[in-house]
């Protein structure tokens, strides 16, 4: 490749560094919360949040984030991606301040939802700007660095959160976002060029409303059912109503001349298959990370900082393998790389079925390393396939779809696997709660955090309750881990059937054949 042939921006690698900083604050916030869950559940040192409120603290962010991504992708294309990036960072920083000083679980859930608004303005424009400042031949490498930053943030979050919780109050895990936002705003203003779509779409307000209402109703039903049982009409009304609204959303998008999500894109296997892989992997992974935080801190007794450090193998795998994945795709093809990544991820998640209270901790470290290696080799080829299926000026569409599916799948993973965890735990521990005082019985029946809090008031009866809670939680964890492995394994079948293999000619030669088909639909 001759220098004069490169159509990328002269400062493209510096710009990528700035985008990585902007991206870190969004992804970091999701994972940093994992190690704070136990503290937030503590009525003395936290907010006394229930299991359902903890799930909503995670999902209020992801659902708002996902519901607004499409619209904000279009608005960013229309108003200017740099402008939207700066605005998103400012909103995210202000919402982080509100989260840090929340006085109740409800206030925290609301502040987290506002953080989702800021995140929705940040995330899609990062990939859009990458697609605009990089030559198509360098884009795979740049996306590999971008995906590595996502993986790094996923792993740094628990470590940073644990370190903060060792020395400060729980609000510090949100307050840490503020200086990062300030640095990000300054660097974006100085380095990132403004760019727009010359033919932007219109904003689909009805589509946005339907997607948010449908997702929130569906997730509410799943979380509430897991916490209080699925034998109540309200739960099924919420689930069925949410699915019906989402069906209406799809029907509306098919008829709309300016859809927020162009569902016709899913007719193209090169686009649809990697989107499905991203969704399945994050459904499985986010659910496992949710229960892993409780397993390490309660069942195994590690501090928040120690728990965070146990995620270092995941970080190391992401840092090493994600930047190499673009070269692996060129050599072996996207299908082969994605399948290997999915196999490793499914094996690592499935192995948690055999982890219990006395499993050597090095086994858990190996499993997190294998999972990190697998995910590092799924995201870059999947993201590159998604982005290359669209013309460069429509990069916001591909970015929005990819990130929305990732966020929705992560939220549903926490909701569904969290509900499985709660339901199995409650059923398993029921026999051990007979004879306990009513307040202790109710607390222990709700979650393992509640059981530990109740045990602190029981005196001689405490060790027996803690042992029963640990056993019940591990049994529930096995069910959730098994389900997550099945979900990841489903991705293997999709990758084998529909992911593109190694190109017969140059890496960008197939692009023109796809673009005309999508240009009229995006």
mmCIF file of N, CA and C in Angstrom, residues 337-411:
data_model
loop_
_atom_site.group_PDB
_atom_site.id
_atom_site.type_symbol
_atom_site.label_atom_id
_atom_site.label_comp_id
_atom_site.label_asym_id
_atom_site.label_seq_id
_atom_site.Cartn_x
_atom_site.Cartn_y
_atom_site.Cartn_z
ATOM 1 N N UNK A 337 -12.141 -17.357 12.574
ATOM 2 C CA UNK A 337 -11.740 -16.648 13.794
ATOM 3 C C UNK A 337 -12.914 -16.549 14.764
ATOM 4 N N UNK A 338 -14.099 -16.217 14.251
ATOM 5 C CA UNK A 338 -15.275 -16.085 15.115
ATOM 6 C C UNK A 338 -15.662 -17.423 15.740
ATOM 7 N N UNK A 339 -15.585 -18.507 14.957
ATOM 8 C CA UNK A 339 -15.954 -19.825 15.486
ATOM 9 C C UNK A 339 -15.010 -20.234 16.612
ATOM 10 N N UNK A 340 -13.705 -20.029 16.416
ATOM 11 C CA UNK A 340 -12.754 -20.351 17.478
ATOM 12 C C UNK A 340 -13.046 -19.520 18.724
ATOM 13 N N UNK A 341 -13.318 -18.237 18.536
ATOM 14 C CA UNK A 341 -13.649 -17.383 19.673
ATOM 15 C C UNK A 341 -14.905 -17.843 20.393
ATOM 16 N N UNK A 342 -15.915 -18.228 19.647
ATOM 17 C CA UNK A 342 -17.166 -18.690 20.255
ATOM 18 C C UNK A 342 -16.980 -20.014 20.998
ATOM 19 N N UNK A 343 -16.186 -20.911 20.439
ATOM 20 C CA UNK A 343 -15.921 -22.182 21.116
ATOM 21 C C UNK A 343 -15.229 -21.934 22.451
ATOM 22 N N UNK A 344 -14.203 -21.077 22.438
ATOM 23 C CA UNK A 344 -13.498 -20.769 23.687
ATOM 24 C C UNK A 344 -14.432 -20.122 24.710
ATOM 25 N N UNK A 345 -15.273 -19.204 24.243
ATOM 26 C CA UNK A 345 -16.198 -18.525 25.159
ATOM 27 C C UNK A 345 -17.204 -19.505 25.747
ATOM 28 N N UNK A 346 -17.780 -20.358 24.904
ATOM 29 C CA UNK A 346 -18.765 -21.334 25.378
ATOM 30 C C UNK A 346 -18.147 -22.308 26.372
ATOM 31 N N UNK A 347 -16.918 -22.757 26.092
ATOM 32 C CA UNK A 347 -16.235 -23.686 27.004
ATOM 33 C C UNK A 347 -15.982 -23.017 28.357
ATOM 34 N N UNK A 348 -15.500 -21.764 28.331
ATOM 35 C CA UNK A 348 -15.212 -21.065 29.581
ATOM 36 C C UNK A 348 -16.473 -20.848 30.408
ATOM 37 N N UNK A 349 -17.544 -20.407 29.753
ATOM 38 C CA UNK A 349 -18.795 -20.176 30.480
ATOM 39 C C UNK A 349 -19.373 -21.486 31.005
ATOM 40 N N UNK A 350 -19.333 -22.520 30.162
ATOM 41 C CA UNK A 350 -19.873 -23.814 30.577
ATOM 42 C C UNK A 350 -19.105 -24.422 31.732
ATOM 43 N N UNK A 351 -17.805 -24.141 31.808
ATOM 44 C CA UNK A 351 -16.992 -24.719 32.881
ATOM 45 C C UNK A 351 -17.389 -24.200 34.248
ATOM 46 N N UNK A 352 -18.064 -23.049 34.304
ATOM 47 C CA UNK A 352 -18.524 -22.538 35.591
ATOM 48 C C UNK A 352 -19.572 -23.460 36.229
ATOM 49 N N UNK A 353 -20.130 -24.368 35.447
ATOM 50 C CA UNK A 353 -21.060 -25.357 36.005
ATOM 51 C C UNK A 353 -20.358 -26.235 37.033
ATOM 52 N N UNK A 354 -19.034 -26.365 36.911
ATOM 53 C CA UNK A 354 -18.275 -27.249 37.805
ATOM 54 C C UNK A 354 -17.511 -26.480 38.885
ATOM 55 N N UNK A 355 -17.713 -25.164 38.945
ATOM 56 C CA UNK A 355 -17.053 -24.342 39.966
ATOM 57 C C UNK A 355 -17.916 -24.313 41.226
ATOM 58 N N UNK A 356 -17.304 -24.532 42.390
ATOM 59 C CA UNK A 356 -18.065 -24.493 43.643
ATOM 60 C C UNK A 356 -17.287 -23.725 44.706
ATOM 61 N N UNK A 357 -17.686 -23.919 45.968
ATOM 62 C CA UNK A 357 -17.080 -23.137 47.050
ATOM 63 C C UNK A 357 -15.603 -23.420 47.265
ATOM 64 N N UNK A 358 -15.116 -24.592 46.858
ATOM 65 C CA UNK A 358 -13.727 -24.971 47.164
ATOM 66 C C UNK A 358 -12.878 -25.120 45.908
ATOM 67 N N UNK A 359 -13.400 -24.740 44.763
ATOM 68 C CA UNK A 359 -12.607 -24.817 43.534
ATOM 69 C C UNK A 359 -11.366 -23.929 43.668
ATOM 70 N N UNK A 360 -10.168 -24.449 43.349
ATOM 71 C CA UNK A 360 -8.967 -23.596 43.411
ATOM 72 C C UNK A 360 -9.158 -22.334 42.576
ATOM 73 N N UNK A 361 -8.733 -21.216 43.127
ATOM 74 C CA UNK A 361 -9.021 -19.949 42.452
ATOM 75 C C UNK A 361 -8.266 -19.843 41.135
ATOM 76 N N UNK A 362 -7.146 -20.592 40.981
ATOM 77 C CA UNK A 362 -6.437 -20.531 39.702
ATOM 78 C C UNK A 362 -7.302 -21.071 38.575
ATOM 79 N N UNK A 363 -8.228 -21.973 38.902
ATOM 80 C CA UNK A 363 -9.141 -22.485 37.876
ATOM 81 C C UNK A 363 -10.038 -21.361 37.367
ATOM 82 N N UNK A 364 -10.542 -20.550 38.284
ATOM 83 C CA UNK A 364 -11.379 -19.412 37.890
ATOM 84 C C UNK A 364 -10.565 -18.438 37.034
ATOM 85 N N UNK A 365 -9.297 -18.210 37.394
ATOM 86 C CA UNK A 365 -8.438 -17.321 36.618
ATOM 87 C C UNK A 365 -8.244 -17.842 35.197
ATOM 88 N N UNK A 366 -8.026 -19.139 35.067
ATOM 89 C CA UNK A 366 -7.860 -19.732 33.735
ATOM 90 C C UNK A 366 -9.137 -19.568 32.918
ATOM 91 N N UNK A 367 -10.277 -19.776 33.553
ATOM 92 C CA UNK A 367 -11.544 -19.653 32.837
ATOM 93 C C UNK A 367 -11.775 -18.220 32.359
ATOM 94 N N UNK A 368 -11.445 -17.227 33.193
ATOM 95 C CA UNK A 368 -11.633 -15.841 32.763
ATOM 96 C C UNK A 368 -10.670 -15.487 31.632
ATOM 97 N N UNK A 369 -9.462 -16.078 31.651
ATOM 98 C CA UNK A 369 -8.513 -15.842 30.555
ATOM 99 C C UNK A 369 -9.037 -16.442 29.250
ATOM 100 N N UNK A 370 -9.564 -17.655 29.334
ATOM 101 C CA UNK A 370 -10.112 -18.304 28.129
ATOM 102 C C UNK A 370 -11.299 -17.513 27.601
ATOM 103 N N UNK A 371 -12.168 -17.050 28.506
ATOM 104 C CA UNK A 371 -13.305 -16.243 28.066
ATOM 105 C C UNK A 371 -12.838 -14.955 27.405
ATOM 106 N N UNK A 372 -11.841 -14.289 27.999
ATOM 107 C CA UNK A 372 -11.309 -13.067 27.405
ATOM 108 C C UNK A 372 -10.704 -13.311 26.036
ATOM 109 N N UNK A 373 -9.996 -14.418 25.881
ATOM 110 C CA UNK A 373 -9.418 -14.771 24.587
ATOM 111 C C UNK A 373 -10.514 -15.002 23.553
ATOM 112 N N UNK A 374 -11.543 -15.719 23.951
ATOM 113 C CA UNK A 374 -12.638 -15.998 23.023
ATOM 114 C C UNK A 374 -13.347 -14.737 22.582
ATOM 115 N N UNK A 375 -13.703 -13.868 23.534
ATOM 116 C CA UNK A 375 -14.425 -12.648 23.184
ATOM 117 C C UNK A 375 -13.563 -11.686 22.372
ATOM 118 N N UNK A 376 -12.236 -11.707 22.615
ATOM 119 C CA UNK A 376 -11.335 -10.858 21.835
ATOM 120 C C UNK A 376 -11.312 -11.248 20.369
ATOM 121 N N UNK A 377 -11.646 -12.508 20.081
ATOM 122 C CA UNK A 377 -11.632 -12.987 18.702
ATOM 123 C C UNK A 377 -13.031 -13.090 18.096
ATOM 124 N N UNK A 378 -14.024 -12.564 18.797
ATOM 125 C CA UNK A 378 -15.383 -12.494 18.253
ATOM 126 C C UNK A 378 -15.717 -11.071 17.847
ATOM 127 N N UNK A 379 -15.477 -10.117 18.753
ATOM 128 C CA UNK A 379 -15.910 -8.749 18.514
ATOM 129 C C UNK A 379 -15.272 -8.090 17.291
ATOM 130 N N UNK A 380 -13.940 -8.144 17.097
ATOM 131 C CA UNK A 380 -13.370 -7.441 15.935
ATOM 132 C C UNK A 380 -13.860 -7.964 14.585
ATOM 133 N N UNK A 381 -13.836 -9.290 14.316
ATOM 134 C CA UNK A 381 -14.351 -9.721 13.010
ATOM 135 C C UNK A 381 -15.838 -9.446 12.838
ATOM 136 N N UNK A 382 -16.602 -9.563 13.926
ATOM 137 C CA UNK A 382 -18.036 -9.290 13.824
ATOM 138 C C UNK A 382 -18.271 -7.813 13.538
ATOM 139 N N UNK A 383 -17.578 -6.932 14.270
ATOM 140 C CA UNK A 383 -17.766 -5.491 14.077
ATOM 141 C C UNK A 383 -17.309 -5.058 12.691
ATOM 142 N N UNK A 384 -16.174 -5.588 12.234
ATOM 143 C CA UNK A 384 -15.685 -5.237 10.902
ATOM 144 C C UNK A 384 -16.662 -5.683 9.821
ATOM 145 N N UNK A 385 -17.247 -6.870 9.991
ATOM 146 C CA UNK A 385 -18.222 -7.355 9.011
ATOM 147 C C UNK A 385 -19.458 -6.466 8.988
ATOM 148 N N UNK A 386 -19.903 -6.036 10.168
ATOM 149 C CA UNK A 386 -21.071 -5.152 10.252
ATOM 150 C C UNK A 386 -20.779 -3.823 9.563
ATOM 151 N N UNK A 387 -19.643 -3.217 9.895
ATOM 152 C CA UNK A 387 -19.323 -1.894 9.372
ATOM 153 C C UNK A 387 -19.034 -1.938 7.875
ATOM 154 N N UNK A 388 -18.414 -3.013 7.385
ATOM 155 C CA UNK A 388 -18.063 -3.084 5.969
ATOM 156 C C UNK A 388 -19.272 -3.391 5.095
ATOM 157 N N UNK A 389 -20.391 -3.776 5.712
ATOM 158 C CA UNK A 389 -21.593 -4.054 4.934
ATOM 159 C C UNK A 389 -22.342 -2.792 4.542
ATOM 160 N N UNK A 390 -21.870 -1.632 5.040
ATOM 161 C CA UNK A 390 -22.529 -0.362 4.762
ATOM 162 C C UNK A 390 -21.555 0.607 4.103
ATOM 163 N N UNK A 391 -22.067 1.540 3.300
ATOM 164 C CA UNK A 391 -21.206 2.602 2.780
ATOM 165 C C UNK A 391 -20.630 3.432 3.921
ATOM 166 N N UNK A 392 -19.497 4.067 3.696
ATOM 167 C CA UNK A 392 -18.805 4.813 4.747
ATOM 168 C C UNK A 392 -19.691 5.903 5.338
ATOM 169 N N UNK A 393 -20.471 6.601 4.508
ATOM 170 C CA UNK A 393 -21.282 7.703 5.029
ATOM 171 C C UNK A 393 -22.455 7.210 5.874
ATOM 172 N N UNK A 394 -22.741 5.898 5.826
ATOM 173 C CA UNK A 394 -23.810 5.337 6.647
ATOM 174 C C UNK A 394 -23.243 4.591 7.855
ATOM 175 N N UNK A 395 -22.021 4.958 8.248
ATOM 176 C CA UNK A 395 -21.371 4.244 9.342
ATOM 177 C C UNK A 395 -22.183 4.307 10.635
ATOM 178 N N UNK A 396 -22.902 5.421 10.853
ATOM 179 C CA UNK A 396 -23.684 5.553 12.071
ATOM 180 C C UNK A 396 -24.750 4.483 12.207
ATOM 181 N N UNK A 397 -25.299 4.028 11.072
ATOM 182 C CA UNK A 397 -26.323 2.984 11.107
ATOM 183 C C UNK A 397 -25.730 1.679 11.623
ATOM 184 N N UNK A 398 -24.589 1.282 11.027
ATOM 185 C CA UNK A 398 -23.967 0.036 11.455
ATOM 186 C C UNK A 398 -23.520 0.104 12.897
ATOM 187 N N UNK A 399 -22.946 1.224 13.298
ATOM 188 C CA UNK A 399 -22.495 1.399 14.671
ATOM 189 C C UNK A 399 -23.675 1.318 15.637
ATOM 190 N N UNK A 400 -24.780 1.985 15.301
ATOM 191 C CA UNK A 400 -25.953 1.987 16.182
ATOM 192 C C UNK A 400 -26.534 0.595 16.343
ATOM 193 N N UNK A 401 -26.658 -0.134 15.235
ATOM 194 C CA UNK A 401 -27.213 -1.488 15.308
ATOM 195 C C UNK A 401 -26.321 -2.384 16.155
ATOM 196 N N UNK A 402 -25.003 -2.352 15.880
ATOM 197 C CA UNK A 402 -24.066 -3.196 16.615
ATOM 198 C C UNK A 402 -24.122 -2.920 18.104
ATOM 199 N N UNK A 403 -24.067 -1.657 18.485
ATOM 200 C CA UNK A 403 -24.032 -1.313 19.897
ATOM 201 C C UNK A 403 -25.379 -1.479 20.576
ATOM 202 N N UNK A 404 -26.462 -1.244 19.834
ATOM 203 C CA UNK A 404 -27.789 -1.453 20.424
ATOM 204 C C UNK A 404 -28.011 -2.927 20.735
ATOM 205 N N UNK A 405 -27.677 -3.786 19.778
ATOM 206 C CA UNK A 405 -27.836 -5.226 20.012
ATOM 207 C C UNK A 405 -26.976 -5.656 21.197
ATOM 208 N N UNK A 406 -25.764 -5.128 21.279
ATOM 209 C CA UNK A 406 -24.875 -5.484 22.390
ATOM 210 C C UNK A 406 -25.476 -5.056 23.728
ATOM 211 N N UNK A 407 -26.001 -3.832 23.775
ATOM 212 C CA UNK A 407 -26.563 -3.334 25.035
ATOM 213 C C UNK A 407 -27.866 -4.052 25.402
ATOM 214 N N UNK A 408 -28.752 -4.231 24.422
ATOM 215 C CA UNK A 408 -30.013 -4.928 24.701
ATOM 216 C C UNK A 408 -29.734 -6.357 25.144
ATOM 217 N N UNK A 409 -28.828 -7.027 24.444
ATOM 218 C CA UNK A 409 -28.502 -8.408 24.803
ATOM 219 C C UNK A 409 -27.891 -8.476 26.192
ATOM 220 N N UNK A 410 -27.012 -7.504 26.520
ATOM 221 C CA UNK A 410 -26.443 -7.486 27.862
ATOM 222 C C UNK A 410 -27.499 -7.274 28.931
ATOM 223 N N UNK A 411 -28.430 -6.351 28.669
ATOM 224 C CA UNK A 411 -29.510 -6.104 29.629
ATOM 225 C C UNK A 411 -30.386 -7.337 29.799
#
